[in-house]
Amino acid sequence: MRLHGYFRSTASYRVRIALNLKGLRYDQLSHHLRKGEQRAPAYLALNPQGLVPALELDDGRVLTQSLAICEYLDEIHPEPALLPTDSITRAHIRAFAQLIACDVHPVQNLKILNRLCTLGIGEDRIDGWARTAIEEGLAACDVLIADTAGRYCFGDAVTLADICLVPQLVNARRFGVDLRWPRLLAIEAACLSLPAFADAAPERQEDAE
Ligand SMILES: N[C@@H](CCC(=O)N[C@@H](CS)C(=O)NCC(=O)O)C(=O)O
């Protein structure tokens, strides 16, 4: 498999974690987002959205959208499971993951921040925008897992929720968010003690700057 991504891309980071948890081998192809390589015609042929990640399967078919990719991997390689069997808990985990992937991450994504810049908004205000979005999201995340957290977000097994949380905390630090949630930080530390998470970290990638 070939993972098209970028070291700093938190959506790519999610997929790297899932691939590592499943013990799957993959090659990585880096697309430098600040240089706009995600909009090169060759990449747009793989993902017309011009966003990373995209996962090219061995047979040439391409998957996009990090959560869809993680769920695909979970279906094809069920162990270790990223979602439990209980339907309610699955729904709660998906809600947590989507809070980050659908409501927080998109509004602080590069192309949105660039668009704000073209509207004449200054860097400080743009960073403040991203910081607020992340703060509000993480505050909600912390409450959502108040009754479920164990070593990880939902009990003592890693789930899709942890796969979304850890990369989002990287972005939180990048934008100077005051990380006032000890529960989230303890879960992050537990995750990062696992090689699957540690090896997927941005600074460990070959394209890291
Ligand atoms: N919902 C998508 C988001 C993908 C996404 O926004 N990727 C970012 C990097 S984390 C990107 O490619 N940004 C490039 C840009 O904004 O131009 C997913 O989860 O895969």
GROMACS .gro file of N, CA, C and O in nm, residues 3 15 25 56 79 109 118 139 143 146-147 152 176 200 202:
model
   60
    3LEU      N    1   0.078   0.521   0.111
    3LEU     CA    2   0.005   0.629   0.179
    3LEU      C    3   0.056   0.763   0.130
    3LEU      O    4   0.174   0.797   0.148
   15VAL      N    5  -0.417   0.806   0.987
   15VAL     CA    6  -0.407   0.683   0.906
   15VAL      C    7  -0.276   0.610   0.938
   15VAL      O    8  -0.273   0.486   0.944
   25ARG      N    9   0.226  -0.309   0.645
   25ARG     CA   10   0.340  -0.242   0.582
   25ARG      C   11   0.289  -0.145   0.475
   25ARG      O   12   0.194  -0.177   0.403
   56GLU      N   13  -0.341   0.433  -0.148
   56GLU     CA   14  -0.346   0.354  -0.273
   56GLU      C   15  -0.329   0.208  -0.235
   56GLU      O   16  -0.226   0.169  -0.178
   79GLU      N   17  -0.829  -0.717   1.364
   79GLU     CA   18  -0.753  -0.717   1.490
   79GLU      C   19  -0.630  -0.628   1.481
   79GLU      O   20  -0.558  -0.636   1.382
  109ASN      N   21  -0.782   2.407   0.902
  109ASN     CA   22  -0.703   2.345   0.797
  109ASN      C   23  -0.632   2.453   0.713
  109ASN      O   24  -0.678   2.567   0.704
  118THR      N   25  -0.626   3.564   0.261
  118THR     CA   26  -0.658   3.639   0.137
  118THR      C   27  -0.771   3.739   0.161
  118THR      O   28  -0.788   3.832   0.083
  139ALA      N   29  -1.242   2.094   2.469
  139ALA     CA   30  -1.321   2.105   2.593
  139ALA      C   31  -1.440   2.009   2.586
  139ALA      O   32  -1.473   1.940   2.683
  143VAL      N   33  -1.531   1.644   2.811
  143VAL     CA   34  -1.659   1.614   2.877
  143VAL      C   35  -1.717   1.483   2.821
  143VAL      O   36  -1.769   1.399   2.898
  146ALA      N   37  -1.589   1.178   3.000
  146ALA     CA   38  -1.579   1.184   3.147
  146ALA      C   39  -1.616   1.049   3.211
  146ALA      O   40  -1.557   1.009   3.310
  147ASP      N   41  -1.714   0.981   3.155
  147ASP     CA   42  -1.760   0.855   3.217
  147ASP      C   43  -1.700   0.731   3.150
  147ASP      O   44  -1.727   0.619   3.195
  152TYR      N   45  -0.741   0.473   2.789
  152TYR     CA   46  -0.765   0.546   2.663
  152TYR      C   47  -0.902   0.613   2.671
  152TYR      O   48  -0.968   0.609   2.775
  176GLY      N   49  -0.082   2.704   2.011
  176GLY     CA   50  -0.068   2.765   2.144
  176GLY      C   51  -0.190   2.749   2.232
  176GLY      O   52  -0.216   2.834   2.318
  200ALA      N   53   0.425   0.691   1.438
  200ALA     CA   54   0.344   0.769   1.343
  200ALA      C   55   0.359   0.920   1.365
  200ALA      O   56   0.307   0.999   1.285
  202PRO      N   57   0.459   1.306   1.375
  202PRO     CA   58   0.513   1.387   1.264
  202PRO      C   59   0.665   1.392   1.261
  202PRO      O   60   0.727   1.376   1.155
   0.00000   0.00000   0.00000
